[in-house]
Coordinates of C-alpha atoms (C1' of nucleotides) in Angstrom, one line a residue:
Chain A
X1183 CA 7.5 -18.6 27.6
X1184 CA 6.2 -21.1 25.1
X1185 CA 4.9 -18.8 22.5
X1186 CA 5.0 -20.7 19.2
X1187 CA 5.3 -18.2 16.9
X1188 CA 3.4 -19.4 14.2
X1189 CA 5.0 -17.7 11.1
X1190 CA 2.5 -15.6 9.4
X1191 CA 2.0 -17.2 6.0
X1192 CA 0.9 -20.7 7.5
X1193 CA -1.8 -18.6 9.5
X1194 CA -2.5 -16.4 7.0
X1195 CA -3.5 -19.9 4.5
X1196 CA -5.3 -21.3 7.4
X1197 CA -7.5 -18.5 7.7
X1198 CA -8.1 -18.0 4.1
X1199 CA -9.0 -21.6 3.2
X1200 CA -11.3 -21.2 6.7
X1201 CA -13.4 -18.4 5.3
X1202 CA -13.4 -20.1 1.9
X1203 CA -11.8 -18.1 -0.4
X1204 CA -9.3 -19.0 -3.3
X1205 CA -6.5 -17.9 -3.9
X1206 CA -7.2 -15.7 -6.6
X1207 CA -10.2 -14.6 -4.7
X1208 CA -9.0 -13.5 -1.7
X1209 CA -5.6 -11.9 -4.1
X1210 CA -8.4 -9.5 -5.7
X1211 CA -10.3 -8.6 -2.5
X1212 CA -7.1 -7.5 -0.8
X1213 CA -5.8 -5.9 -4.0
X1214 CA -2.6 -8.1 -4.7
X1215 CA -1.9 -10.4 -7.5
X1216 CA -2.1 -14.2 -6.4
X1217 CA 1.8 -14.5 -7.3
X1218 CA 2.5 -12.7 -4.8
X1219 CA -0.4 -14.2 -2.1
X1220 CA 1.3 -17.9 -2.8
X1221 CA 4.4 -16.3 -2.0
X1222 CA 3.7 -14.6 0.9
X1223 CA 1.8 -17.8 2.0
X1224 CA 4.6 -20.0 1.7
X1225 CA 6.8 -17.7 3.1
X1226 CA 9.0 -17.5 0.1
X1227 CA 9.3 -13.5 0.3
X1228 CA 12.3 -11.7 2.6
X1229 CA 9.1 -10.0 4.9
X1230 CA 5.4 -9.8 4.4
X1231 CA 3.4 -7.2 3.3
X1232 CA 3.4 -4.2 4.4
X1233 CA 1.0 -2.8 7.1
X1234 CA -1.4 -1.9 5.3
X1235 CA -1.9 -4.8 3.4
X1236 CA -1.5 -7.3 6.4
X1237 CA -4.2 -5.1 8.2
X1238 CA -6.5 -5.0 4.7
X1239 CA -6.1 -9.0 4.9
X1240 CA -7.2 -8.9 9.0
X1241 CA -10.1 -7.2 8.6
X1242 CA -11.2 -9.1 5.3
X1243 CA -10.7 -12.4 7.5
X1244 CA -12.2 -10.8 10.8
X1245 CA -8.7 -11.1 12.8
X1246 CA -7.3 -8.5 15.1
X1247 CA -5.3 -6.1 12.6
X1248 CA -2.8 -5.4 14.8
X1249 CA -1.7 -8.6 16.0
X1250 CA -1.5 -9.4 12.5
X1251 CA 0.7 -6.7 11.9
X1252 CA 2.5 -7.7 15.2
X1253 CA 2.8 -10.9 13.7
X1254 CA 3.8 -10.4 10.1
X1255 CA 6.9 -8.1 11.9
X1256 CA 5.7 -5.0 11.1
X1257 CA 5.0 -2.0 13.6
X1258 CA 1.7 -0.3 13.5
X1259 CA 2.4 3.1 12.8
X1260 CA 1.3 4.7 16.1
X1261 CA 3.0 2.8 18.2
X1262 CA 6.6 4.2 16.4
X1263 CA 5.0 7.5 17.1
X1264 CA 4.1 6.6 21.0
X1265 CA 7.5 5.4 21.5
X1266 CA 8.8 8.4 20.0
X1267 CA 6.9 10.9 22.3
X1268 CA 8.9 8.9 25.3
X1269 CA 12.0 8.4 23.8
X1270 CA 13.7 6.7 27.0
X1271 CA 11.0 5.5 29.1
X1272 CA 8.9 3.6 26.4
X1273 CA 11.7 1.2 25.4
X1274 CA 12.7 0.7 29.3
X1275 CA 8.8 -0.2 29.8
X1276 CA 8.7 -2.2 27.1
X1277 CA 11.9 -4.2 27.9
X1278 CA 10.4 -4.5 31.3
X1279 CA 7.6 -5.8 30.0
X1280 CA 9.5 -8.4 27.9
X1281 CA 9.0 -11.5 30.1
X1282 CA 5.3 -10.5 31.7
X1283 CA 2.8 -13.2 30.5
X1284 CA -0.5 -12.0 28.7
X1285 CA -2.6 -11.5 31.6
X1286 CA -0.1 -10.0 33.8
X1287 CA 0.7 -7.3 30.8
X1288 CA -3.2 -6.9 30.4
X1289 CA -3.9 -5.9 34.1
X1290 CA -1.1 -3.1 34.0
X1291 CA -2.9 -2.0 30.6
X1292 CA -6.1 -2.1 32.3
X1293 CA -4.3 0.0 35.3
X1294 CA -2.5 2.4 33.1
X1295 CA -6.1 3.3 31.6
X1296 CA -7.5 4.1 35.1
X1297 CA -4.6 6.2 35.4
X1298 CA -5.0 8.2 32.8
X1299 CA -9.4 8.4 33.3
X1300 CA -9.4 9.4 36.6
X1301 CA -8.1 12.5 35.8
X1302 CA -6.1 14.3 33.5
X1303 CA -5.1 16.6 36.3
X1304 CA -2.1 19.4 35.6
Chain B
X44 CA 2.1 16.9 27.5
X45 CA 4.3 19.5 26.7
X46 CA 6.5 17.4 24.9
X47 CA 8.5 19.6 22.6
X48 CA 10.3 16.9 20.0
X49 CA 13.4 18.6 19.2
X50 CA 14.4 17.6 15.7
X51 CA 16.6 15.2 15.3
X52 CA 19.3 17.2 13.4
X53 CA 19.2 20.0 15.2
X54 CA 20.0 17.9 18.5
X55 CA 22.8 16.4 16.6
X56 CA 24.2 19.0 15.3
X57 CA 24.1 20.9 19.3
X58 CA 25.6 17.6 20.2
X59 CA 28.9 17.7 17.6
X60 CA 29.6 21.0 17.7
X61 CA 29.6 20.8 21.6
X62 CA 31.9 17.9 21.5
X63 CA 34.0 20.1 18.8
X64 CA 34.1 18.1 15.6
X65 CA 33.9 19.1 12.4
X66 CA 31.3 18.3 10.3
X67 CA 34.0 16.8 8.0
X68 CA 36.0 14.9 11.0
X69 CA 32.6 13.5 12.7
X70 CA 31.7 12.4 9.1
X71 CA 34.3 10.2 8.9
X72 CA 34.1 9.3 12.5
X73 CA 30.5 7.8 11.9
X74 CA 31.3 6.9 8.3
X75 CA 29.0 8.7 6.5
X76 CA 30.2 11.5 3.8
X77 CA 29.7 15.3 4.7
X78 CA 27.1 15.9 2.6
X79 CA 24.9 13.3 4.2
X80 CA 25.8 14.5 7.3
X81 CA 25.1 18.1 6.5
X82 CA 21.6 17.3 5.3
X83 CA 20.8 15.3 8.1
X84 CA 21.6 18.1 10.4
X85 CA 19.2 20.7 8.3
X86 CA 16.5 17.8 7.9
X87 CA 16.6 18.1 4.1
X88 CA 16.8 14.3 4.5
X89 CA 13.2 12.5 4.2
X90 CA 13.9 10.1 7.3
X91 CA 17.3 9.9 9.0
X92 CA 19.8 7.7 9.2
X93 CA 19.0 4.0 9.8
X94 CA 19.2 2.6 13.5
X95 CA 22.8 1.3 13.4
X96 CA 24.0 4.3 11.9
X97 CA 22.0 6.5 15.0
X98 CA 23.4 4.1 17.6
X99 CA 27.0 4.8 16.4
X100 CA 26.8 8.8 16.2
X101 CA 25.2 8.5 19.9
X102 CA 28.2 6.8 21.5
X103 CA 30.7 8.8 19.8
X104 CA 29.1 11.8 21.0
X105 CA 28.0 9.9 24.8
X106 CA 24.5 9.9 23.9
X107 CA 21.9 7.4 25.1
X108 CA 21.5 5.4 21.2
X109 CA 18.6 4.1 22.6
X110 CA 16.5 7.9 23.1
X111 CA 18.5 8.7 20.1
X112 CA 17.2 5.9 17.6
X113 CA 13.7 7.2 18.7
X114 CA 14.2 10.8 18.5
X115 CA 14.9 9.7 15.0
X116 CA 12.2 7.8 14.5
X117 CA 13.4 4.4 14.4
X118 CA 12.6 1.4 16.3
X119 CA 15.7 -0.1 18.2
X120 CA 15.4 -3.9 16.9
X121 CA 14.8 -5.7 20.0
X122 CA 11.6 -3.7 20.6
X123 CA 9.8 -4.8 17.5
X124 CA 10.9 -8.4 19.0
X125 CA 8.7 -7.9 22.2
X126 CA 5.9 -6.3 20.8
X127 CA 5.7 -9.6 18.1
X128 CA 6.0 -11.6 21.2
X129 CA 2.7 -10.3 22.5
X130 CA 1.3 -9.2 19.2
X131 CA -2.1 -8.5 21.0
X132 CA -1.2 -7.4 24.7
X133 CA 2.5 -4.9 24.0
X134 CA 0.3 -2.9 21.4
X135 CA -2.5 -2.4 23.9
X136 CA -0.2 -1.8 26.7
X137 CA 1.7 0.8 24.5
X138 CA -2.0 3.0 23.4
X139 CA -2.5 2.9 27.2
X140 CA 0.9 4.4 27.7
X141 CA 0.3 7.2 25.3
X142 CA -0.9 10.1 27.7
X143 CA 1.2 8.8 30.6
X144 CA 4.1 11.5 32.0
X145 CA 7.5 9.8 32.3
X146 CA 7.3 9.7 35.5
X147 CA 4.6 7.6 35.5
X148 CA 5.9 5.7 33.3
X149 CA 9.0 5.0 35.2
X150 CA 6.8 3.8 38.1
X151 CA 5.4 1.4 36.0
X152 CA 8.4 0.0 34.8
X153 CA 9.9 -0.6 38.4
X154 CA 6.6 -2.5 38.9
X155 CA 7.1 -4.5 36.3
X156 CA 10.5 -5.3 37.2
X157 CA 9.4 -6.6 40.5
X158 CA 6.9 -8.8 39.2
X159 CA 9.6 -10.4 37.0
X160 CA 12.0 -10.6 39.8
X161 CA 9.5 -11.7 42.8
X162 CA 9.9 -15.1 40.9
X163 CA 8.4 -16.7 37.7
X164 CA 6.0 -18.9 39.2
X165 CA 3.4 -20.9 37.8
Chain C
dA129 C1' 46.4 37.5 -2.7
dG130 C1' 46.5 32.4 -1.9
dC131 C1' 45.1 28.4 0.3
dA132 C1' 42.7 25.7 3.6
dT133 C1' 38.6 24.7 6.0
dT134 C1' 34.0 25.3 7.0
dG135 C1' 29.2 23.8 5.5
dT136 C1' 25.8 23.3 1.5
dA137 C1' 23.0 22.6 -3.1
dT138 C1' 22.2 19.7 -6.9
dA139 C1' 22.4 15.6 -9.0
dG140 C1' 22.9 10.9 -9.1
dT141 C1' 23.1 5.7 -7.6
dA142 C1' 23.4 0.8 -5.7
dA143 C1' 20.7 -2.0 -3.2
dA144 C1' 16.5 -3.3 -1.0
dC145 C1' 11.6 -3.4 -1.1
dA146 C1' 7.1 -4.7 -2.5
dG147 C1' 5.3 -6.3 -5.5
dT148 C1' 3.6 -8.0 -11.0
dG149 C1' 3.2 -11.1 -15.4
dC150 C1' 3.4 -15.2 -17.6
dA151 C1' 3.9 -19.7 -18.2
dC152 C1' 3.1 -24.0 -16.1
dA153 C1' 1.6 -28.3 -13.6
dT154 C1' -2.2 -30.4 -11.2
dC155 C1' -6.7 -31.6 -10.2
dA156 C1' -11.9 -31.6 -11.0
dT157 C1' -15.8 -31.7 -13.9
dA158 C1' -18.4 -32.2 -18.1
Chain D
dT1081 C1' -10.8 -34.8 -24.5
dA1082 C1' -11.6 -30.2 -23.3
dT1083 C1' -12.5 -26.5 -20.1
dG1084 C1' -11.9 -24.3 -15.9
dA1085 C1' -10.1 -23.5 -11.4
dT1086 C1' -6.5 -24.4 -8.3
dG1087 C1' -1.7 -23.0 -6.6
dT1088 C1' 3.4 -22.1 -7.9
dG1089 C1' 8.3 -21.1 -10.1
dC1090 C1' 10.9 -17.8 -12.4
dA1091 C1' 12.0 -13.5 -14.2
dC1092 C1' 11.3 -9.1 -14.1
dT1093 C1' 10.0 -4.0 -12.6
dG1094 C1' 8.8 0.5 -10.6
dT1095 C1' 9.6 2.9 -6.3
dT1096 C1' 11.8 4.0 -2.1
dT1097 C1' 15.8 4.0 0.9
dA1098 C1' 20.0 5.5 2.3
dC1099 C1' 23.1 7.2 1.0
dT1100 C1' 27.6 9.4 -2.4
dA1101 C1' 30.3 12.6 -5.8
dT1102 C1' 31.1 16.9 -7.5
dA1103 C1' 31.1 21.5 -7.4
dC1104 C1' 30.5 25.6 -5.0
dA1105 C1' 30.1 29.9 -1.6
dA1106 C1' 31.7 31.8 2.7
dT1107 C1' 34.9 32.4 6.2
dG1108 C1' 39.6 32.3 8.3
dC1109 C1' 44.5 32.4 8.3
dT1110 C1' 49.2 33.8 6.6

DNA sequence: AGCATTGTATAGTAAACAGTGCACATCATA
DNA sequence: TATGATGTGCACTGTTTACTATACAATGCT
């Protein structure tokens, strides 16, 4: 609900030109070529970087990596491998989980976790 | 735990052969050539086929496409949609998932599905 | 024997992906 | 005016992806 889904390059510009780095700069320290930065800023390529990269970007910005992997539309790597381990009931949770709001989706994290501490019985 | 991930090609072909096509005939069926199909089946392929392609062979063989497109290691669309809807909160819910038995997981889910249905206040 | 039907190995390919290089316009500063 | 730094448009490129074409061996049927 409400979840303006800023697209990535805007954010990614914001967050740049907040910690002060150039273009070029910040191309060099994440290893690309500033063409392609200005692109991907603008939004003028088909789909952001790769993993990787966004999560190279993330960390040299101090953002969450994975939401900026979430966010650029790419899939963390594990979590194709998590779903994979639970081939039907990870999608049906995750559909489920579709219309939660934050909170109510961090609480059944938070009681999934207690599941799992209090005892990996069997 | 015991989770043994039977390949992907080795469940499909079990799944053809049962239904009593061809290799040639189901080929066609799913549009794909033999040859593709054939090294699908032996896993001489580096990744299988794509979602859409998955999703088709599972109905014509009664298959749940869903568990199939993640026995093959690919992400059914919509999923990669939710996760980017929460990019901080799925991706956490998910690692919390990871050691959880299906059965837990399914318990889970029906909670969920309450919450939604119990009415959206707020 | 002849022919069809089965699956398979090897090689190749069109399109998409994830970028790069270079030239260029704009603005600031000296 | 010159020099430097900023970001950007356009063309291009190496690599990966998701397959296909061709030819072939093995088995079955008549």
């Amino acid at each position: 609900m409400g979840n303006q889904v800023k697209p990535f390059g805007v954010l990614l510009r914001q967050r740049r030109l907040k910690s002060g780095y150039s273009l070029r700069k910040f191309a060099q320290l994440a290893d690309v070529s500033p063409t392609y930065l200005s692109q991907v800023e603008q939004g003028k390529v088909e789909r952001p970087p790769t993993a990787e990269r966004v999560r190279k970007m993330a960390e040299l910005l101090d953002q969450n990596p994975d939401q900026w992997i979430a966010l650029a539309g790419r899939m963390p790597e594990d979590l194709r491998d998590i779903i994979k381990s639970e081939p039907e009931a990870m999608p049906a949770l995750l559909r489920a989980a579709k219309g939660l709001s934050a909170e109510e989706l961090r609480k059944f994290t938070k009681r999934m976790e207690n599941k799992r501490d209090e005892g990996g019985k069997k």
